[in-house]
Amino acid sequence: MLRVIAIRCSLAVALVLSALILISTSSVGFGAPPHPGQAADSAKAWVAPDPATIPTGPLGDSIRLGRQIFNNTPKFAEKYVGNKMSCTHCHIGGGTVSQGMPMVGLPGMFPMYRDREKTVITFEERIEQCFQRSETGHRVPNDSPEMTGLVAYAQWLSKDQVTGRPFPGRGLVNLPELNGDTAKGNQIYTEQCAICHGPQGAGKPPAIPALWGPDSYSDGAGMNQIPKMAAFVQHNMPQNQPDSLTPQEAYDVATFVHGKPHTVFNMKDHQ
């Protein structure tokens, strides 16, 4: 599995972002958590396809564009993004990391009913929501090179998956429901997260995402939900020492970050 950086970070949400709202598929925006035991072992056995195997020709060009957009969204889809978040800030390693909200197998799970919208949506619509909420941006035309590329990239990642069957590492880990402590979260953030994300949460875009402020995800993004961020953090952060935080510590950090300023999301402003 790929890691974007191997330094001590606690929240490289390579964000939501959504972000983007993060393109996952649970009713609240992050994808259903995987089952424990054998499912996790199966996910570990999965190996991301080598970019060198992307085909030549127009289809390969579209896949490569989608991969570029996914890994540096503000640069390659600039007109649709309102902050400095990239898809990979939430969907780790270009969407290839088990229980890091991977994109593997997702195209085959759609169309899907989503409780938040109370309707059935397509995979393209789910991507739109990430641009709107996690990247505080605007809708991407379904027939645009950007949307086609993102779909093509996700399909390429999923080429060996069974259509309609969830990837074993889909979504996030299961954590118990806990109450976070802001003061303890502040201390953990200072000791383990600020080295990468900065004391003011500004990050170091494009590699390391901002965790709050205008360059980060909006308050309408899935990552702004404390249980979702806690699950993301506990299993994936710090990136050089994942799984080192306890569930309670992850909740503390998520609660601390949640209390920081995030852009207020109004759907009417992001069409």
mmCIF file with all atom_site columns, N, CA and C in Angstrom, residues 178-230:
data_model
loop_
_atom_site.group_PDB
_atom_site.id
_atom_site.type_symbol
_atom_site.label_atom_id
_atom_site.label_alt_id
_atom_site.label_comp_id
_atom_site.label_asym_id
_atom_site.label_entity_id
_atom_site.label_seq_id
_atom_site.pdbx_PDB_ins_code
_atom_site.Cartn_x
_atom_site.Cartn_y
_atom_site.Cartn_z
_atom_site.occupancy
_atom_site.B_iso_or_equiv
_atom_site.pdbx_formal_charge
_atom_site.auth_seq_id
_atom_site.auth_comp_id
_atom_site.auth_asym_id
_atom_site.auth_atom_id
_atom_site.pdbx_PDB_model_num
ATOM 1   N N  . LEU A 1 178 ? -17.403 7.162  21.400 1.00 0.00 ? 178 LEU A N  1
ATOM 2   C CA . LEU A 1 178 ? -16.732 7.768  22.545 1.00 0.00 ? 178 LEU A CA 1
ATOM 3   C C  . LEU A 1 178 ? -16.951 9.276  22.542 1.00 0.00 ? 178 LEU A C  1
ATOM 4   N N  . ASN A 1 179 ? -16.631 9.891  23.643 1.00 0.00 ? 179 ASN A N  1
ATOM 5   C CA . ASN A 1 179 ? -16.672 11.346 23.749 1.00 0.00 ? 179 ASN A CA 1
ATOM 6   C C  . ASN A 1 179 ? -15.245 11.876 23.772 1.00 0.00 ? 179 ASN A C  1
ATOM 7   N N  . GLY A 1 180 ? -14.937 12.801 22.873 1.00 0.00 ? 180 GLY A N  1
ATOM 8   C CA . GLY A 1 180 ? -13.602 13.350 22.801 1.00 0.00 ? 180 GLY A CA 1
ATOM 9   C C  . GLY A 1 180 ? -13.386 14.475 23.791 1.00 0.00 ? 180 GLY A C  1
ATOM 10  N N  . ASP A 1 181 ? -12.142 14.663 24.178 1.00 0.00 ? 181 ASP A N  1
ATOM 11  C CA . ASP A 1 181 ? -11.748 15.729 25.088 1.00 0.00 ? 181 ASP A CA 1
ATOM 12  C C  . ASP A 1 181 ? -10.887 16.730 24.309 1.00 0.00 ? 181 ASP A C  1
ATOM 13  N N  . THR A 1 182 ? -11.369 17.952 24.181 1.00 0.00 ? 182 THR A N  1
ATOM 14  C CA . THR A 1 182 ? -10.676 18.953 23.370 1.00 0.00 ? 182 THR A CA 1
ATOM 15  C C  . THR A 1 182 ? -9.284  19.265 23.912 1.00 0.00 ? 182 THR A C  1
ATOM 16  N N  . ALA A 1 183 ? -9.152  19.393 25.208 1.00 0.00 ? 183 ALA A N  1
ATOM 17  C CA . ALA A 1 183 ? -7.856  19.729 25.790 1.00 0.00 ? 183 ALA A CA 1
ATOM 18  C C  . ALA A 1 183 ? -6.833  18.616 25.545 1.00 0.00 ? 183 ALA A C  1
ATOM 19  N N  . LYS A 1 184 ? -7.253  17.391 25.722 1.00 0.00 ? 184 LYS A N  1
ATOM 20  C CA . LYS A 1 184 ? -6.348  16.272 25.455 1.00 0.00 ? 184 LYS A CA 1
ATOM 21  C C  . LYS A 1 184 ? -6.032  16.187 23.966 1.00 0.00 ? 184 LYS A C  1
ATOM 22  N N  . GLY A 1 185 ? -7.034  16.472 23.137 1.00 0.00 ? 185 GLY A N  1
ATOM 23  C CA . GLY A 1 185 ? -6.809  16.469 21.693 1.00 0.00 ? 185 GLY A CA 1
ATOM 24  C C  . GLY A 1 185 ? -5.807  17.530 21.284 1.00 0.00 ? 185 GLY A C  1
ATOM 25  N N  . ASN A 1 186 ? -5.882  18.683 21.915 1.00 0.00 ? 186 ASN A N  1
ATOM 26  C CA . ASN A 1 186 ? -4.930  19.761 21.648 1.00 0.00 ? 186 ASN A CA 1
ATOM 27  C C  . ASN A 1 186 ? -3.513  19.301 21.963 1.00 0.00 ? 186 ASN A C  1
ATOM 28  N N  . GLN A 1 187 ? -3.341  18.629 23.082 1.00 0.00 ? 187 GLN A N  1
ATOM 29  C CA . GLN A 1 187 ? -2.014  18.150 23.470 1.00 0.00 ? 187 GLN A CA 1
ATOM 30  C C  . GLN A 1 187 ? -1.483  17.114 22.474 1.00 0.00 ? 187 GLN A C  1
ATOM 31  N N  . ILE A 1 188 ? -2.344  16.170 22.077 1.00 0.00 ? 188 ILE A N  1
ATOM 32  C CA . ILE A 1 188 ? -1.929  15.156 21.108 1.00 0.00 ? 188 ILE A CA 1
ATOM 33  C C  . ILE A 1 188 ? -1.588  15.810 19.779 1.00 0.00 ? 188 ILE A C  1
ATOM 34  N N  . TYR A 1 189 ? -2.416  16.762 19.363 1.00 0.00 ? 189 TYR A N  1
ATOM 35  C CA . TYR A 1 189 ? -2.157  17.454 18.108 1.00 0.00 ? 189 TYR A CA 1
ATOM 36  C C  . TYR A 1 189 ? -0.797  18.155 18.152 1.00 0.00 ? 189 TYR A C  1
ATOM 37  N N  . THR A 1 190 ? -0.528  18.850 19.235 1.00 0.00 ? 190 THR A N  1
ATOM 38  C CA . THR A 1 190 ? 0.734   19.579 19.367 1.00 0.00 ? 190 THR A CA 1
ATOM 39  C C  . THR A 1 190 ? 1.932   18.635 19.308 1.00 0.00 ? 190 THR A C  1
ATOM 40  N N  . GLU A 1 191 ? 1.794   17.488 19.936 1.00 0.00 ? 191 GLU A N  1
ATOM 41  C CA . GLU A 1 191 ? 2.915   16.556 20.031 1.00 0.00 ? 191 GLU A CA 1
ATOM 42  C C  . GLU A 1 191 ? 3.098   15.701 18.783 1.00 0.00 ? 191 GLU A C  1
ATOM 43  N N  . GLN A 1 192 ? 2.003   15.378 18.090 1.00 0.00 ? 192 GLN A N  1
ATOM 44  C CA . GLN A 1 192 ? 2.104   14.386 17.029 1.00 0.00 ? 192 GLN A CA 1
ATOM 45  C C  . GLN A 1 192 ? 1.620   14.839 15.655 1.00 0.00 ? 192 GLN A C  1
ATOM 46  N N  . CYS A 1 193 ? 0.896   15.941 15.603 1.00 0.00 ? 193 CYS A N  1
ATOM 47  C CA . CYS A 1 193 ? 0.302   16.355 14.328 1.00 0.00 ? 193 CYS A CA 1
ATOM 48  C C  . CYS A 1 193 ? 0.869   17.658 13.783 1.00 0.00 ? 193 CYS A C  1
ATOM 49  N N  . ALA A 1 194 ? 1.199   18.574 14.704 1.00 0.00 ? 194 ALA A N  1
ATOM 50  C CA . ALA A 1 194 ? 1.609   19.917 14.287 1.00 0.00 ? 194 ALA A CA 1
ATOM 51  C C  . ALA A 1 194 ? 2.887   19.905 13.473 1.00 0.00 ? 194 ALA A C  1
ATOM 52  N N  . ILE A 1 195 ? 3.725   18.882 13.645 1.00 0.00 ? 195 ILE A N  1
ATOM 53  C CA . ILE A 1 195 ? 4.969   18.828 12.894 1.00 0.00 ? 195 ILE A CA 1
ATOM 54  C C  . ILE A 1 195 ? 4.717   18.788 11.392 1.00 0.00 ? 195 ILE A C  1
ATOM 55  N N  . CYS A 1 196 ? 3.587   18.219 10.992 1.00 0.00 ? 196 CYS A N  1
ATOM 56  C CA . CYS A 1 196 ? 3.235   18.178 9.565  1.00 0.00 ? 196 CYS A CA 1
ATOM 57  C C  . CYS A 1 196 ? 2.162   19.205 9.210  1.00 0.00 ? 196 CYS A C  1
ATOM 58  N N  . HIS A 1 197 ? 1.128   19.271 10.024 1.00 0.00 ? 197 HIS A N  1
ATOM 59  C CA . HIS A 1 197 ? -0.012  20.127 9.690  1.00 0.00 ? 197 HIS A CA 1
ATOM 60  C C  . HIS A 1 197 ? 0.117   21.540 10.216 1.00 0.00 ? 197 HIS A C  1
ATOM 61  N N  . GLY A 1 198 ? 1.157   21.794 11.010 1.00 0.00 ? 198 GLY A N  1
ATOM 62  C CA . GLY A 1 198 ? 1.403   23.133 11.509 1.00 0.00 ? 198 GLY A CA 1
ATOM 63  C C  . GLY A 1 198 ? 0.592   23.448 12.745 1.00 0.00 ? 198 GLY A C  1
ATOM 64  N N  . PRO A 1 199 ? 1.092   24.346 13.588 1.00 0.00 ? 199 PRO A N  1
ATOM 65  C CA . PRO A 1 199 ? 0.372   24.695 14.817 1.00 0.00 ? 199 PRO A CA 1
ATOM 66  C C  . PRO A 1 199 ? -0.981  25.340 14.557 1.00 0.00 ? 199 PRO A C  1
ATOM 67  N N  . GLN A 1 200 ? -1.142  25.969 13.397 1.00 0.00 ? 200 GLN A N  1
ATOM 68  C CA . GLN A 1 200 ? -2.417  26.595 13.049 1.00 0.00 ? 200 GLN A CA 1
ATOM 69  C C  . GLN A 1 200 ? -3.234  25.751 12.070 1.00 0.00 ? 200 GLN A C  1
ATOM 70  N N  . GLY A 1 201 ? -2.825  24.504 11.864 1.00 0.00 ? 201 GLY A N  1
ATOM 71  C CA . GLY A 1 201 ? -3.594  23.591 11.021 1.00 0.00 ? 201 GLY A CA 1
ATOM 72  C C  . GLY A 1 201 ? -3.560  23.911 9.547  1.00 0.00 ? 201 GLY A C  1
ATOM 73  N N  . ALA A 1 202 ? -2.571  24.704 9.102  1.00 0.00 ? 202 ALA A N  1
ATOM 74  C CA . ALA A 1 202 ? -2.538  25.151 7.712  1.00 0.00 ? 202 ALA A CA 1
ATOM 75  C C  . ALA A 1 202 ? -1.968  24.110 6.761  1.00 0.00 ? 202 ALA A C  1
ATOM 76  N N  . GLY A 1 203 ? -1.299  23.069 7.285  1.00 0.00 ? 203 GLY A N  1
ATOM 77  C CA . GLY A 1 203 ? -0.715  22.053 6.430  1.00 0.00 ? 203 GLY A CA 1
ATOM 78  C C  . GLY A 1 203 ? 0.393   22.596 5.552  1.00 0.00 ? 203 GLY A C  1
ATOM 79  N N  . LYS A 1 204 ? 0.762   21.795 4.561  1.00 0.00 ? 204 LYS A N  1
ATOM 80  C CA . LYS A 1 204 ? 1.764   22.183 3.572  1.00 0.00 ? 204 LYS A CA 1
ATOM 81  C C  . LYS A 1 204 ? 1.288   21.728 2.199  1.00 0.00 ? 204 LYS A C  1
ATOM 82  N N  . PRO A 1 205 ? 0.218   22.357 1.683  1.00 0.00 ? 205 PRO A N  1
ATOM 83  C CA . PRO A 1 205 ? -0.316  21.941 0.385  1.00 0.00 ? 205 PRO A CA 1
ATOM 84  C C  . PRO A 1 205 ? 0.748   22.044 -0.707 1.00 0.00 ? 205 PRO A C  1
ATOM 85  N N  . PRO A 1 206 ? 0.707   21.146 -1.702 1.00 0.00 ? 206 PRO A N  1
ATOM 86  C CA . PRO A 1 206 ? -0.332  20.147 -1.915 1.00 0.00 ? 206 PRO A CA 1
ATOM 87  C C  . PRO A 1 206 ? -0.098  18.826 -1.201 1.00 0.00 ? 206 PRO A C  1
ATOM 88  N N  . ALA A 1 207 ? 1.071   18.634 -0.602 1.00 0.00 ? 207 ALA A N  1
ATOM 89  C CA . ALA A 1 207 ? 1.368   17.319 -0.019 1.00 0.00 ? 207 ALA A CA 1
ATOM 90  C C  . ALA A 1 207 ? 0.593   17.057 1.265  1.00 0.00 ? 207 ALA A C  1
ATOM 91  N N  . ILE A 1 208 ? 0.549   18.044 2.147  1.00 0.00 ? 208 ILE A N  1
ATOM 92  C CA . ILE A 1 208 ? -0.076  17.856 3.453  1.00 0.00 ? 208 ILE A CA 1
ATOM 93  C C  . ILE A 1 208 ? -1.257  18.814 3.574  1.00 0.00 ? 208 ILE A C  1
ATOM 94  N N  . PRO A 1 209 ? -2.446  18.300 3.804  1.00 0.00 ? 209 PRO A N  1
ATOM 95  C CA . PRO A 1 209 ? -3.633  19.157 3.778  1.00 0.00 ? 209 PRO A CA 1
ATOM 96  C C  . PRO A 1 209 ? -3.781  20.027 5.009  1.00 0.00 ? 209 PRO A C  1
ATOM 97  N N  . ALA A 1 210 ? -4.443  21.152 4.818  1.00 0.00 ? 210 ALA A N  1
ATOM 98  C CA . ALA A 1 210 ? -4.881  21.964 5.952  1.00 0.00 ? 210 ALA A CA 1
ATOM 99  C C  . ALA A 1 210 ? -6.010  21.216 6.665  1.00 0.00 ? 210 ALA A C  1
ATOM 100 N N  . LEU A 1 211 ? -6.063  21.373 7.978  1.00 0.00 ? 211 LEU A N  1
ATOM 101 C CA . LEU A 1 211 ? -7.105  20.705 8.757  1.00 0.00 ? 211 LEU A CA 1
ATOM 102 C C  . LEU A 1 211 ? -8.206  21.642 9.202  1.00 0.00 ? 211 LEU A C  1
ATOM 103 N N  . TRP A 1 212 ? -7.961  22.932 9.128  1.00 0.00 ? 212 TRP A N  1
ATOM 104 C CA . TRP A 1 212 ? -9.005  23.915 9.357  1.00 0.00 ? 212 TRP A CA 1
ATOM 105 C C  . TRP A 1 212 ? -8.620  25.200 8.639  1.00 0.00 ? 212 TRP A C  1
ATOM 106 N N  . GLY A 1 213 ? -9.556  26.126 8.593  1.00 0.00 ? 213 GLY A N  1
ATOM 107 C CA . GLY A 1 213 ? -9.314  27.363 7.861  1.00 0.00 ? 213 GLY A CA 1
ATOM 108 C C  . GLY A 1 213 ? -9.801  27.280 6.427  1.00 0.00 ? 213 GLY A C  1
ATOM 109 N N  . PRO A 1 214 ? -9.610  28.344 5.650  1.00 0.00 ? 214 PRO A N  1
ATOM 110 C CA . PRO A 1 214 ? -10.178 28.432 4.298  1.00 0.00 ? 214 PRO A CA 1
ATOM 111 C C  . PRO A 1 214 ? -9.623  27.422 3.310  1.00 0.00 ? 214 PRO A C  1
ATOM 112 N N  . ASP A 1 215 ? -8.456  26.868 3.563  1.00 0.00 ? 215 ASP A N  1
ATOM 113 C CA . ASP A 1 215 ? -7.867  25.902 2.630  1.00 0.00 ? 215 ASP A CA 1
ATOM 114 C C  . ASP A 1 215 ? -8.274  24.469 2.943  1.00 0.00 ? 215 ASP A C  1
ATOM 115 N N  . SER A 1 216 ? -9.049  24.289 4.000  1.00 0.00 ? 216 SER A N  1
ATOM 116 C CA . SER A 1 216 ? -9.457  22.950 4.414  1.00 0.00 ? 216 SER A CA 1
ATOM 117 C C  . SER A 1 216 ? -10.891 22.652 3.956  1.00 0.00 ? 216 SER A C  1
ATOM 118 N N  . TYR A 1 217 ? -11.396 21.486 4.367  1.00 0.00 ? 217 TYR A N  1
ATOM 119 C CA . TYR A 1 217 ? -12.739 21.045 4.004  1.00 0.00 ? 217 TYR A CA 1
ATOM 120 C C  . TYR A 1 217 ? -13.796 21.890 4.722  1.00 0.00 ? 217 TYR A C  1
ATOM 121 N N  . SER A 1 218 ? -15.006 21.901 4.185  1.00 0.00 ? 218 SER A N  1
ATOM 122 C CA . SER A 1 218 ? -16.092 22.684 4.769  1.00 0.00 ? 218 SER A CA 1
ATOM 123 C C  . SER A 1 218 ? -16.750 21.918 5.918  1.00 0.00 ? 218 SER A C  1
ATOM 124 N N  . ASP A 1 219 ? -17.630 22.609 6.628  1.00 0.00 ? 219 ASP A N  1
ATOM 125 C CA . ASP A 1 219 ? -18.329 21.940 7.725  1.00 0.00 ? 219 ASP A CA 1
ATOM 126 C C  . ASP A 1 219 ? -19.422 20.999 7.220  1.00 0.00 ? 219 ASP A C  1
ATOM 127 N N  . GLY A 1 220 ? -19.614 20.959 5.905  1.00 0.00 ? 220 GLY A N  1
ATOM 128 C CA . GLY A 1 220 ? -20.556 20.007 5.324  1.00 0.00 ? 220 GLY A CA 1
ATOM 129 C C  . GLY A 1 220 ? -19.892 18.740 4.829  1.00 0.00 ? 220 GLY A C  1
ATOM 130 N N  . ALA A 1 221 ? -18.587 18.626 4.996  1.00 0.00 ? 221 ALA A N  1
ATOM 131 C CA . ALA A 1 221 ? -17.845 17.452 4.530  1.00 0.00 ? 221 ALA A CA 1
ATOM 132 C C  . ALA A 1 221 ? -17.956 16.311 5.534  1.00 0.00 ? 221 ALA A C  1
ATOM 133 N N  . GLY A 1 222 ? -17.832 15.090 5.028  1.00 0.00 ? 222 GLY A N  1
ATOM 134 C CA . GLY A 1 222 ? -17.864 13.939 5.903  1.00 0.00 ? 222 GLY A CA 1
ATOM 135 C C  . GLY A 1 222 ? -16.778 13.974 6.953  1.00 0.00 ? 222 GLY A C  1
ATOM 136 N N  . MET A 1 223 ? -15.598 14.489 6.610  1.00 0.00 ? 223 MET A N  1
ATOM 137 C CA . MET A 1 223 ? -14.493 14.528 7.550  1.00 0.00 ? 223 MET A CA 1
ATOM 138 C C  . MET A 1 223 ? -14.774 15.448 8.723  1.00 0.00 ? 223 MET A C  1
ATOM 139 N N  . ASN A 1 224 ? -15.775 16.292 8.602  1.00 0.00 ? 224 ASN A N  1
ATOM 140 C CA . ASN A 1 224 ? -16.132 17.178 9.703  1.00 0.00 ? 224 ASN A CA 1
ATOM 141 C C  . ASN A 1 224 ? -16.952 16.461 10.774 1.00 0.00 ? 224 ASN A C  1
ATOM 142 N N  . GLN A 1 225 ? -17.301 15.212 10.526 1.00 0.00 ? 225 GLN A N  1
ATOM 143 C CA . GLN A 1 225 ? -18.019 14.414 11.514 1.00 0.00 ? 225 GLN A CA 1
ATOM 144 C C  . GLN A 1 225 ? -17.005 13.733 12.429 1.00 0.00 ? 225 GLN A C  1
ATOM 145 N N  . ILE A 1 226 ? -17.107 13.969 13.703 1.00 0.00 ? 226 ILE A N  1
ATOM 146 C CA . ILE A 1 226 ? -16.104 13.489 14.652 1.00 0.00 ? 226 ILE A CA 1
ATOM 147 C C  . ILE A 1 226 ? -15.896 11.980 14.583 1.00 0.00 ? 226 ILE A C  1
ATOM 148 N N  . PRO A 1 227 ? -16.932 11.145 14.564 1.00 0.00 ? 227 PRO A N  1
ATOM 149 C CA . PRO A 1 227 ? -16.685 9.693  14.500 1.00 0.00 ? 227 PRO A CA 1
ATOM 150 C C  . PRO A 1 227 ? -15.946 9.270  13.236 1.00 0.00 ? 227 PRO A C  1
ATOM 151 N N  . LYS A 1 228 ? -16.225 9.930  12.119 1.00 0.00 ? 228 LYS A N  1
ATOM 152 C CA . LYS A 1 228 ? -15.558 9.589  10.866 1.00 0.00 ? 228 LYS A CA 1
ATOM 153 C C  . LYS A 1 228 ? -14.086 9.982  10.905 1.00 0.00 ? 228 LYS A C  1
ATOM 154 N N  . MET A 1 229 ? -13.823 11.208 11.369 1.00 0.00 ? 229 MET A N  1
ATOM 155 C CA . MET A 1 229 ? -12.427 11.615 11.450 1.00 0.00 ? 229 MET A CA 1
ATOM 156 C C  . MET A 1 229 ? -11.673 10.762 12.466 1.00 0.00 ? 229 MET A C  1
ATOM 157 N N  . ALA A 1 230 ? -12.303 10.419 13.569 1.00 0.00 ? 230 ALA A N  1
ATOM 158 C CA . ALA A 1 230 ? -11.636 9.593  14.574 1.00 0.00 ? 230 ALA A CA 1
ATOM 159 C C  . ALA A 1 230 ? -11.241 8.249  13.992 1.00 0.00 ? 230 ALA A C  1
#
